[in-house]
GROMACS .gro file of C-alpha atoms in nm:
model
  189
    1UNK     CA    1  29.173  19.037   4.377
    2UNK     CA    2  29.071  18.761   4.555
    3UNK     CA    3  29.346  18.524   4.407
    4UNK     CA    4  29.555  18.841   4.614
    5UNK     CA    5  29.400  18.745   4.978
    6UNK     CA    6  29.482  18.372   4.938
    7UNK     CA    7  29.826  18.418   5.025
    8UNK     CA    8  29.747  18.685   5.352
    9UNK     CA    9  29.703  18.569   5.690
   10UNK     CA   10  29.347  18.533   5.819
   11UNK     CA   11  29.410  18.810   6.036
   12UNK     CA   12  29.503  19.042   5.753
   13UNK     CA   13  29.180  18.904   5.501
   14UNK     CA   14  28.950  19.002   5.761
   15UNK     CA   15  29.088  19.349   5.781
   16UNK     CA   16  29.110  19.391   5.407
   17UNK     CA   17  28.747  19.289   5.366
   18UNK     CA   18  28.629  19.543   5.613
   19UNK     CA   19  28.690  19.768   5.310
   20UNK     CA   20  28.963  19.986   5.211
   21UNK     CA   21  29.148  20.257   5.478
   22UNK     CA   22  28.963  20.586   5.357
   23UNK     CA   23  28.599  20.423   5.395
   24UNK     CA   24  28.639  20.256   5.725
   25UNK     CA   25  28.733  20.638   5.847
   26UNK     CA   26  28.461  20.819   5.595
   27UNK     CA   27  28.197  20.609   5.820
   28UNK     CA   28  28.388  20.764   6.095
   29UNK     CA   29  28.383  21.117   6.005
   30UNK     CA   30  28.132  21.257   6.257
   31UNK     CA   31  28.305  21.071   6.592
   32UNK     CA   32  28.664  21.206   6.490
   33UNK     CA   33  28.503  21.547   6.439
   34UNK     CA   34  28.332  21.539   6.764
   35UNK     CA   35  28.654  21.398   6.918
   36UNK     CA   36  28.856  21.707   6.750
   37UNK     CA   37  28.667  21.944   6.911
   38UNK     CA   38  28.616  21.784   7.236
   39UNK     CA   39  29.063  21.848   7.248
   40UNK     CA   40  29.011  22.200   7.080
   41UNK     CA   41  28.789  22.268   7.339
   42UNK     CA   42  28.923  22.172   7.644
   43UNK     CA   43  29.310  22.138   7.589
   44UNK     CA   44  29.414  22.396   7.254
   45UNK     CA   45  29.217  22.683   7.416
   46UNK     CA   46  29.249  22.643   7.781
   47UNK     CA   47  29.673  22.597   7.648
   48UNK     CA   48  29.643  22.934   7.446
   49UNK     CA   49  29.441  23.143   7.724
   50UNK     CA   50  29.702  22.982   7.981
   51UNK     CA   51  30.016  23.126   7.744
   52UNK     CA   52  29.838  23.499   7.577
   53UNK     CA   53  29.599  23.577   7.829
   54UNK     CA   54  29.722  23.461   8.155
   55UNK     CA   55  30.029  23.697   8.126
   56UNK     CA   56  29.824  23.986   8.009
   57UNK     CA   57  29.599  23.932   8.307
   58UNK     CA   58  29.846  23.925   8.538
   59UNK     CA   59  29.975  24.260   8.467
   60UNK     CA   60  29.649  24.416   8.461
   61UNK     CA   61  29.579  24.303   8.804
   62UNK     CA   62  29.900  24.379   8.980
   63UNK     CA   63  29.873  24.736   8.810
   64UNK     CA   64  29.536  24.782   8.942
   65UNK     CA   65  29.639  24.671   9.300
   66UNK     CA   66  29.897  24.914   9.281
   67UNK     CA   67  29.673  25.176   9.190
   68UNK     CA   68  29.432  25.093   9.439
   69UNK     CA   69  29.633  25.040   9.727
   70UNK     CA   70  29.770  25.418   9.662
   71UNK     CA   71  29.460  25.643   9.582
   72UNK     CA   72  29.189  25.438   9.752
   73UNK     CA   73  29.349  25.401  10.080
   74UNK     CA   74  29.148  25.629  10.328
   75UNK     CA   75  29.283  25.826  10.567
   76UNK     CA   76  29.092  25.807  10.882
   77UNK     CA   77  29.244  26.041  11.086
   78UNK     CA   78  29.131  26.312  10.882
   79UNK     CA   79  28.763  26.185  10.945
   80UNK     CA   80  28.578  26.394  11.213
   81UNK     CA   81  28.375  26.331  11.460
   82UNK     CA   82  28.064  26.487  11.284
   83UNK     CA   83  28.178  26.259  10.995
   84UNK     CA   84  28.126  25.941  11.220
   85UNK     CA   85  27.819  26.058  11.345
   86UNK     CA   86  27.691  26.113  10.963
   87UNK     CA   87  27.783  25.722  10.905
   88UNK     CA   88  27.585  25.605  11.227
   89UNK     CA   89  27.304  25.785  11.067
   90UNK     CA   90  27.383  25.687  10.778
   91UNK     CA   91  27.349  25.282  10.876
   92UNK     CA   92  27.023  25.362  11.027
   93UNK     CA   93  26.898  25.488  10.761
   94UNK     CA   94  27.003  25.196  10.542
   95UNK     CA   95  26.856  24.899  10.830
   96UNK     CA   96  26.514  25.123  10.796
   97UNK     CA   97  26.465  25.093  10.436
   98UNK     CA   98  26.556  24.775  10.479
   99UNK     CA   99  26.300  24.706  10.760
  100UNK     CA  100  26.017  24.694  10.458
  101UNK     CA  101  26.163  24.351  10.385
  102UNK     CA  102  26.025  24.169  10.716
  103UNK     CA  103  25.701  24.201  10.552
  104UNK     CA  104  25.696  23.953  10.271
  105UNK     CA  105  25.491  24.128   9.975
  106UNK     CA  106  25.349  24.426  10.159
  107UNK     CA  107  25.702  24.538  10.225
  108UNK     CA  108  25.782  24.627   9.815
  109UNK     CA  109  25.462  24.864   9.820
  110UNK     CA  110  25.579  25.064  10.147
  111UNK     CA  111  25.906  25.102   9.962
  112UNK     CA  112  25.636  25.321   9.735
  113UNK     CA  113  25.627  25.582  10.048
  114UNK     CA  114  25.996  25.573  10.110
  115UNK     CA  115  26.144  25.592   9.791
  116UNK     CA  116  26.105  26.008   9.840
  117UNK     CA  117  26.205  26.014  10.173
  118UNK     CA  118  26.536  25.848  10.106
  119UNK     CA  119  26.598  26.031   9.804
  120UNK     CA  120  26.565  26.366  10.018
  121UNK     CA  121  26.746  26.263  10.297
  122UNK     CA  122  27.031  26.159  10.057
  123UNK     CA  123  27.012  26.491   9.873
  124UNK     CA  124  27.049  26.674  10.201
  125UNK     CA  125  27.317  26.433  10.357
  126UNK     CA  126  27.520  26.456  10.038
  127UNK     CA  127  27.436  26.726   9.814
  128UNK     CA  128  27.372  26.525   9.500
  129UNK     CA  129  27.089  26.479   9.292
  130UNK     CA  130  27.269  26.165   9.132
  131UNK     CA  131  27.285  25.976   9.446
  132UNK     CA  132  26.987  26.086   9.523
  133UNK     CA  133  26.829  25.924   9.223
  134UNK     CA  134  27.014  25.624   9.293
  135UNK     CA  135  26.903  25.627   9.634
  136UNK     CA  136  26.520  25.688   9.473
  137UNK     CA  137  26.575  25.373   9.193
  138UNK     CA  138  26.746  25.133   9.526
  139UNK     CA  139  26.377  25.200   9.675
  140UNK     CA  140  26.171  25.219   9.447
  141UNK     CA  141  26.283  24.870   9.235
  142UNK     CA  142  26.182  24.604   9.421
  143UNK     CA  143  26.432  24.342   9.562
  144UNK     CA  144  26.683  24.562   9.579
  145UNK     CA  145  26.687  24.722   9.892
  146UNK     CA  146  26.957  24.491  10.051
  147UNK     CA  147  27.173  24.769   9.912
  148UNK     CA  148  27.323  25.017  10.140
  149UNK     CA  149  27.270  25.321   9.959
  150UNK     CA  150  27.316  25.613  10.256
  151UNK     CA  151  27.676  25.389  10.389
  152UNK     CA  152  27.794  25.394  10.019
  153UNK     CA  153  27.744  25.722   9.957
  154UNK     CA  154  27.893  25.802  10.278
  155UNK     CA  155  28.195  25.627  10.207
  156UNK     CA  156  28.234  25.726   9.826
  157UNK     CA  157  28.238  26.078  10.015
  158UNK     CA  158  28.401  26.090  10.302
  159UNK     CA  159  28.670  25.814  10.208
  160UNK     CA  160  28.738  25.813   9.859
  161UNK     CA  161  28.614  26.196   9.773
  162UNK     CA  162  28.873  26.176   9.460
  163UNK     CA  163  28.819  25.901   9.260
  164UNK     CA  164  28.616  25.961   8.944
  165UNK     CA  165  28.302  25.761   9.036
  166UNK     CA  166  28.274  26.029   9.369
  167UNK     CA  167  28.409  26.326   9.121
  168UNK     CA  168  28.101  26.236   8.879
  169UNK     CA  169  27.830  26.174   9.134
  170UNK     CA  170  27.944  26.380   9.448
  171UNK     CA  171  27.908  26.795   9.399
  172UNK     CA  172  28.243  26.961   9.412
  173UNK     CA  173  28.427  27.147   9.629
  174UNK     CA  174  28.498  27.526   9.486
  175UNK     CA  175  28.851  27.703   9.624
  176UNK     CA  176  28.636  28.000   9.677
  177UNK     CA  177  28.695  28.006  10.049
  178UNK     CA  178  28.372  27.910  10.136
  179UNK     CA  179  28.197  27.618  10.313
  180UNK     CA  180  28.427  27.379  10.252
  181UNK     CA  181  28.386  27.035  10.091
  182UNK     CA  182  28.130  26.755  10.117
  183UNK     CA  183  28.250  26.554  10.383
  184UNK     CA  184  28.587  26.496  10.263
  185UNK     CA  185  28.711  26.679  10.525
  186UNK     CA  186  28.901  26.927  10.311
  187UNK     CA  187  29.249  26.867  10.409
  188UNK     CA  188  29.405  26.658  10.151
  189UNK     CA  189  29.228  26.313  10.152
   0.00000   0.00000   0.00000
């Protein structure tokens, strides 16, 4: 072989002593692999989710705009005065259980004492024993009374009475001529 060589360039015998093509890449193996994936990873799959999911995406979104924007626009005409009242309550009740936060550690154990009180005020504002428990659980758990449970409940039932979160956690209304409903105002909201 080496008789071979003599007649190569120096530039060329260098090369060819390195050793052949297939072992100078075999030492190689792990970079290339780690350089495959490194382009799998941030230009194959980013390519793909731009081309299958993107579109998919898209759709879902603009048909869950269009849902929204017709069943969860509220109608605020059809919201009475006694209804706005019920929400001004409503906030005070949420910026007093949320009064137990200005005292740092001492606050979470009065939330012990007002857990029951806000889960019976919310049972008599709404009529539910779900949001009443949810109201109970927002109080009792501690760091989590940054959530407005009487405003939410007062939207989910005075704005949005008919979408299937409010259906599932708000009582009925019966067509039995009685009362009426829970704040929805009755006439077609």
């Amino acid at each position: 072989r080496s008789s071979d060589l003599s007649n190569l360039p120096a530039e060329l015998v260098a090369f060819s002593s390195v050793s052949t093509f297939d072992d100078y890449f075999r030492d190689s193996l792990p970079i290339l692999t780690l350089l495959g994936g490194i382009v799998i990873r941030f230009v194959v799959i980013p390519e793909i989710r731009r081309r299958v999911e993107k579109p998919v995406m898209d759709e879902l979104g603009r048909r869950v705009v269009d849902k929204a924007s017709t069943e969860l626009r509220p109608e605020l005409d059809t919201v009475s005065g006694d209804q706005w009242a019920k929400l001004a309550f409503c906030i005070v009740m949420d910026i007093a259980g949320d009064a137990s936060e200005l005292i740092p550690f001492l606050g979470e154990f009065t939330d012990v004492g007002f857990a029951p009180v806000e889960a019976g005020l919310l049972k008599a504002l709404f009529q539910s024993n779900s949001i009443a428990a949810i109201g109970f659980a927002e109080e009792i758990l501690p760091f989590t009374d940054i959530i407005p449970t009487f405003t939410l409940a007062w939207c989910l039932s005075t704005l949005w009475p008919t979408t299937p979160l409010a259906k599932s956690l708000l009582p009925q209304a019966e067509d039995d001529g009685g009362g009426g409903g829970n704040g929805g105002g009755g006439s077609g909201s």
